[in-house]
Amino acid sequence: MNTEGEKLIPINIVDEMKSSYIDYSMSVIVSRALPDVRDGLKPVHRRVLYGMYGLGVFSNKKYLKSARIVGDVLGKYHPHGDRPVYDAMVRMAQPWSLRYPQVDGQGNYGSMDGDPPAAMRYTEARLQKISDEILSDLDKDTVDFQNNFDDSLQEPKVLPTRIPTLLVNGTSGIAVGMATNMTPHNLTESINAITAYIDNKDITIDELMQHIIAPDFPTGGIIYGYEGVREAFHTGRGRIVLRAKVSFEQIGNRDAIIVSEIPYQVNKAEMIARTAELVKEDKIPGIHEIRDESDRNGLRVVYELKTDAIPNVVLNLLYKYTALQTSFSVNNIALVNGRPQQLNLKEIIHHFVEHRHEVIIRRTRFELNKARERAHILEGFMKVIGTQDDLDKAISIIRHSANPQEAKAGLIEEFQLSDIQAQAILDLRLARLTGMELDKIRQEYDEIMKLINHLEEILATPSLQYEIIKNELIEVKNKYGDERRSEIDYAGGEMNIEDFIPNEQVVLTISHAGYIKRTSAKEYKVQSRGGVGNRGATTRDADFLEYVVAATNHQYMLFFTEKGKCYWLRVFEIPEASKTAKGRAIQNLINIEPDDKIKAYIKTDDLKNTEYVQQMNVVMITKNGTIKKTSLEAYSRPRVNGINAIEIREDDQLLGAKLTDGNSEIMIASKNGKCIRFPEDKVRSVGRTSIGVKGITLEDNDEVIGMIVVNDIANDTVLVVSEKGYGKRTAVEDYRITNRGGKGVITLNITEKTGSVIAINSVVDENDLMIINKSGVAIRMNVSDMRVMGRNTQGVRLINLKGNDEIASVAKIEVDQSVEEEEELAEGETPTTETTPNTHQETNNTEETGTLFDE
């Protein structure tokens, strides 16, 4: 019900919401969140600087309480909360927030760890010296002013800054429907680019980039890759990757990663806390301790590593998972003539130069008007006090006048003066009437006339105006310019760990119990046969080195488990250790399930080499006689948690895996003494998820005990060993070639005396064997001591077993020929020695072919 005289106007609510929301969003865009392209400041920052200017707290004056400054800004220009004003002022004083701070703060102004500043009643502030340049010429009608919020005062719409603030300090802000995120740049580089633009308005962005190379962040760090920088300069949008600046140190016997600079806007304390969580979750293995040793001399964060960790690998994990690597999404949006606009580098420079141009013209006009006003007054002086007679006449008129108005009128009439000139004569001090002072007035008039001519020439000559802009910028550069803080890694891009690690020769050793290590090949000097040899690794009792192979850091190791899973390690990811070190358990390096066990390991070349992975195959055998051949390509895409290499049925398990080139022969042996031989091409290649095909037909209560791949039929011999200590070597040709899936032929005549077959190996005379008994005794023997005999025999006794002891396993000591020269036994040592697991002697008197155990 409307009261009398009121008129109701119905309005569509959708239209009203649309209109009101647009008004609100424009208010936020223009009056709060986005900077002006000319001075690079948002309203709150401009008001803080102008408020401090009004209070006179310049860089050469004493500090003033922050609460006094905030109160003044709040009461006069910025009618919002005191906290936003103080927060803005604090940020303007933080050297890690602004590349060139504008406020000089005294007291607790927060920290890089995100600590808040002290309350404004405790801190003090004044303007930085560089802010004098931002406010320079403000009193010379260089910019437009507007009423403040209650129309009681005037405030500048923009500041006449000589500093390209938008470029050198950047900005960030979230408006309604848009945001800005602009990077800071180096002042010297920025001014070099601006002066290059002034010299050539048609300069390209690429040419500008020869001067302003990249953003320059207050916290330093490294810009990783240049493509994002180029894109941001050209379009106003781009993604710049930032990395911490790191170095490596040795602290005691540990390696340490030292961080001396962190990416821009990263909270150091949060970064360290998050890293500690990731270390606990085992996302970043290899870190022993994290310490923040930062002090007033600079930032220093120490990541102390475990003794077996590889610094470069840990560093790359830190880059991947923590804020040691971040990205800065550039979005150059600023207000141009009150409207938001996305700007590239040249446009930002153009608008700043045009602003300076306008400031120079307005300042020159102001100074010209002032000079003309002064010249006009001096001309009056010259008329009145030019000669002694004129001076006496003027004094007489003043003395005989009843009041100043009458005196002024008399002077105007007598000397044809203007009102302003007559008033200036009346205001003249008697001291100025001396002869010396009169000469000074004439001299000042001459100088003023020269100044007027110069100022008129400036206004009439645009080239002179731009020369002034240039010279003032160079003056600013000489005063405040400094070196770059952020380095640029032009080669950066997608992370490539190989870039950090040289592809040098190493020796891999894996012990029977599953301890693995990587040793530099330089530790293996060439040594002739019969030499004294070198002391090898310390292994656990009844353990020995089973696998010794030369490799390079960029090669891969594939591990296959009895549950049919495949895991990867790059060779450089295997912990480095000396020849005498034990190494590290493989289970600690890969995410193997607790109830699973590694059954085979394969060294391969680069899995990214398409031709290589398509040419090579992985052949696997299970306990129940299933064989599977799959192209190595199926295993060329590593995953942290491994992949399924073969589907294992219930009551089955993977026994072995071998790398083949497509032309090999395969032999499979069973525990009941049967062995089958067939060409590799009889097994068709299947996908990674397939089960495989039948490799051998087994009788009841029989099972496969192993598989060998034969590449050199003439020299390779087949060694089989039974659980009661019998074994024999047989030529490969003694086993006739059959089809895959047959029952095979006898490889060892099984009797109660021999027991079941427990191992099959492809051996040559140069190999050594390590036979491990169930009781823990380990016996080493040379293959050359075993003669080659027929296939259908029970073999010979290899070792004497005590009581009911049986052989648990037989391992061929695989030693690469390239490192074999180092593996000679010490002169006079016996090649066959036994040990029991209870021995208390050190078990490290071995060469790298295997550990010799003393009783």
mmCIF file with all atom_site columns, N, CA and C in Angstrom, residues 34-36 38-51 92 135 155-159:
data_model
loop_
_atom_site.group_PDB
_atom_site.id
_atom_site.type_symbol
_atom_site.label_atom_id
_atom_site.label_alt_id
_atom_site.label_comp_id
_atom_site.label_asym_id
_atom_site.label_entity_id
_atom_site.label_seq_id
_atom_site.pdbx_PDB_ins_code
_atom_site.Cartn_x
_atom_site.Cartn_y
_atom_site.Cartn_z
_atom_site.occupancy
_atom_site.B_iso_or_equiv
_atom_site.pdbx_formal_charge
_atom_site.auth_seq_id
_atom_site.auth_comp_id
_atom_site.auth_asym_id
_atom_site.auth_atom_id
_atom_site.pdbx_PDB_model_num
ATOM 1  N N  . LEU A 1 34  ? 42.027 -3.754 -9.737  1.00 0.00 ? 34  LEU A N  1
ATOM 2  C CA . LEU A 1 34  ? 42.938 -3.667 -10.874 1.00 0.00 ? 34  LEU A CA 1
ATOM 3  C C  . LEU A 1 34  ? 43.764 -2.395 -10.831 1.00 0.00 ? 34  LEU A C  1
ATOM 4  N N  . PRO A 1 35  ? 45.026 -2.465 -11.247 1.00 0.00 ? 35  PRO A N  1
ATOM 5  C CA . PRO A 1 35  ? 45.887 -1.285 -11.235 1.00 0.00 ? 35  PRO A CA 1
ATOM 6  C C  . PRO A 1 35  ? 45.663 -0.433 -12.491 1.00 0.00 ? 35  PRO A C  1
ATOM 7  N N  . ASP A 1 36  ? 46.021 0.831  -12.378 1.00 0.00 ? 36  ASP A N  1
ATOM 8  C CA . ASP A 1 36  ? 46.009 1.706  -13.553 1.00 0.00 ? 36  ASP A CA 1
ATOM 9  C C  . ASP A 1 36  ? 47.292 1.460  -14.330 1.00 0.00 ? 36  ASP A C  1
ATOM 10 N N  . ARG A 1 38  ? 48.997 3.364  -16.026 1.00 0.00 ? 38  ARG A N  1
ATOM 11 C CA . ARG A 1 38  ? 49.945 4.487  -16.039 1.00 0.00 ? 38  ARG A CA 1
ATOM 12 C C  . ARG A 1 38  ? 50.901 4.462  -14.855 1.00 0.00 ? 38  ARG A C  1
ATOM 13 N N  . ASP A 1 39  ? 50.349 4.378  -13.640 1.00 0.00 ? 39  ASP A N  1
ATOM 14 C CA . ASP A 1 39  ? 51.241 4.377  -12.472 1.00 0.00 ? 39  ASP A CA 1
ATOM 15 C C  . ASP A 1 39  ? 51.374 2.997  -11.823 1.00 0.00 ? 39  ASP A C  1
ATOM 16 N N  . GLY A 1 40  ? 50.624 2.008  -12.345 1.00 0.00 ? 40  GLY A N  1
ATOM 17 C CA . GLY A 1 40  ? 50.771 0.636  -11.857 1.00 0.00 ? 40  GLY A CA 1
ATOM 18 C C  . GLY A 1 40  ? 50.231 0.419  -10.457 1.00 0.00 ? 40  GLY A C  1
ATOM 19 N N  . LEU A 1 41  ? 49.401 1.335  -9.965  1.00 0.00 ? 41  LEU A N  1
ATOM 20 C CA . LEU A 1 41  ? 48.917 1.257  -8.586  1.00 0.00 ? 41  LEU A CA 1
ATOM 21 C C  . LEU A 1 41  ? 47.411 1.035  -8.540  1.00 0.00 ? 41  LEU A C  1
ATOM 22 N N  . LYS A 1 42  ? 46.983 0.265  -7.536  1.00 0.00 ? 42  LYS A N  1
ATOM 23 C CA . LYS A 1 42  ? 45.556 0.181  -7.219  1.00 0.00 ? 42  LYS A CA 1
ATOM 24 C C  . LYS A 1 42  ? 45.209 1.382  -6.328  1.00 0.00 ? 42  LYS A C  1
ATOM 25 N N  . PRO A 1 43  ? 43.923 1.699  -6.202  1.00 0.00 ? 43  PRO A N  1
ATOM 26 C CA . PRO A 1 43  ? 43.550 2.869  -5.388  1.00 0.00 ? 43  PRO A CA 1
ATOM 27 C C  . PRO A 1 43  ? 44.117 2.855  -3.973  1.00 0.00 ? 43  PRO A C  1
ATOM 28 N N  . VAL A 1 44  ? 44.115 1.705  -3.303  1.00 0.00 ? 44  VAL A N  1
ATOM 29 C CA . VAL A 1 44  ? 44.575 1.687  -1.907  1.00 0.00 ? 44  VAL A CA 1
ATOM 30 C C  . VAL A 1 44  ? 46.063 2.020  -1.817  1.00 0.00 ? 44  VAL A C  1
ATOM 31 N N  . HIS A 1 45  ? 46.864 1.508  -2.764  1.00 0.00 ? 45  HIS A N  1
ATOM 32 C CA . HIS A 1 45  ? 48.305 1.804  -2.732  1.00 0.00 ? 45  HIS A CA 1
ATOM 33 C C  . HIS A 1 45  ? 48.563 3.272  -3.068  1.00 0.00 ? 45  HIS A C  1
ATOM 34 N N  . ARG A 1 46  ? 47.796 3.780  -4.035  1.00 0.00 ? 46  ARG A N  1
ATOM 35 C CA . ARG A 1 46  ? 47.948 5.197  -4.406  1.00 0.00 ? 46  ARG A CA 1
ATOM 36 C C  . ARG A 1 46  ? 47.601 6.087  -3.217  1.00 0.00 ? 46  ARG A C  1
ATOM 37 N N  . ARG A 1 47  ? 46.566 5.708  -2.491  1.00 0.00 ? 47  ARG A N  1
ATOM 38 C CA . ARG A 1 47  ? 46.125 6.522  -1.349  1.00 0.00 ? 47  ARG A CA 1
ATOM 39 C C  . ARG A 1 47  ? 47.110 6.451  -0.190  1.00 0.00 ? 47  ARG A C  1
ATOM 40 N N  . VAL A 1 48  ? 47.725 5.273  0.001   1.00 0.00 ? 48  VAL A N  1
ATOM 41 C CA . VAL A 1 48  ? 48.747 5.159  1.051   1.00 0.00 ? 48  VAL A CA 1
ATOM 42 C C  . VAL A 1 48  ? 49.914 6.093  0.738   1.00 0.00 ? 48  VAL A C  1
ATOM 43 N N  . LEU A 1 49  ? 50.377 6.059  -0.508  1.00 0.00 ? 49  LEU A N  1
ATOM 44 C CA . LEU A 1 49  ? 51.507 6.920  -0.899  1.00 0.00 ? 49  LEU A CA 1
ATOM 45 C C  . LEU A 1 49  ? 51.129 8.393  -0.800  1.00 0.00 ? 49  LEU A C  1
ATOM 46 N N  . TYR A 1 50  ? 49.930 8.725  -1.247  1.00 0.00 ? 50  TYR A N  1
ATOM 47 C CA . TYR A 1 50  ? 49.513 10.138 -1.213  1.00 0.00 ? 50  TYR A CA 1
ATOM 48 C C  . TYR A 1 50  ? 49.287 10.598 0.226   1.00 0.00 ? 50  TYR A C  1
ATOM 49 N N  . GLY A 1 51  ? 48.754 9.694  1.055   1.00 0.00 ? 51  GLY A N  1
ATOM 50 C CA . GLY A 1 51  ? 48.570 10.031 2.469   1.00 0.00 ? 51  GLY A CA 1
ATOM 51 C C  . GLY A 1 51  ? 49.898 10.307 3.153   1.00 0.00 ? 51  GLY A C  1
ATOM 52 N N  . MET A 1 92  ? 53.794 -3.237 0.869   1.00 0.00 ? 92  MET A N  1
ATOM 53 C CA . MET A 1 92  ? 54.622 -2.262 0.145   1.00 0.00 ? 92  MET A CA 1
ATOM 54 C C  . MET A 1 92  ? 56.001 -2.101 0.786   1.00 0.00 ? 92  MET A C  1
ATOM 55 N N  . LEU A 1 135 ? 56.140 10.113 -6.614  1.00 0.00 ? 135 LEU A N  1
ATOM 56 C CA . LEU A 1 135 ? 55.325 11.286 -6.255  1.00 0.00 ? 135 LEU A CA 1
ATOM 57 C C  . LEU A 1 135 ? 55.901 12.582 -6.827  1.00 0.00 ? 135 LEU A C  1
ATOM 58 N N  . GLU A 1 155 ? 42.003 14.215 -4.137  1.00 0.00 ? 155 GLU A N  1
ATOM 59 C CA . GLU A 1 155 ? 43.048 13.185 -4.224  1.00 0.00 ? 155 GLU A CA 1
ATOM 60 C C  . GLU A 1 155 ? 43.381 12.955 -5.691  1.00 0.00 ? 155 GLU A C  1
ATOM 61 N N  . PRO A 1 156 ? 44.621 12.533 -5.988  1.00 0.00 ? 156 PRO A N  1
ATOM 62 C CA . PRO A 1 156 ? 45.003 12.347 -7.395  1.00 0.00 ? 156 PRO A CA 1
ATOM 63 C C  . PRO A 1 156 ? 44.348 11.103 -7.998  1.00 0.00 ? 156 PRO A C  1
ATOM 64 N N  . LYS A 1 157 ? 43.953 11.225 -9.260  1.00 0.00 ? 157 LYS A N  1
ATOM 65 C CA . LYS A 1 157 ? 43.417 10.060 -9.966  1.00 0.00 ? 157 LYS A CA 1
ATOM 66 C C  . LYS A 1 157 ? 44.528 9.077  -10.323 1.00 0.00 ? 157 LYS A C  1
ATOM 67 N N  . VAL A 1 158 ? 45.711 9.609  -10.526 1.00 0.00 ? 158 VAL A N  1
ATOM 68 C CA . VAL A 1 158 ? 46.864 8.788  -10.888 1.00 0.00 ? 158 VAL A CA 1
ATOM 69 C C  . VAL A 1 158 ? 48.097 9.548  -10.403 1.00 0.00 ? 158 VAL A C  1
ATOM 70 N N  . LEU A 1 159 ? 49.203 8.848  -10.162 1.00 0.00 ? 159 LEU A N  1
ATOM 71 C CA . LEU A 1 159 ? 50.424 9.532  -9.731  1.00 0.00 ? 159 LEU A CA 1
ATOM 72 C C  . LEU A 1 159 ? 51.349 9.741  -10.929 1.00 0.00 ? 159 LEU A C  1
#
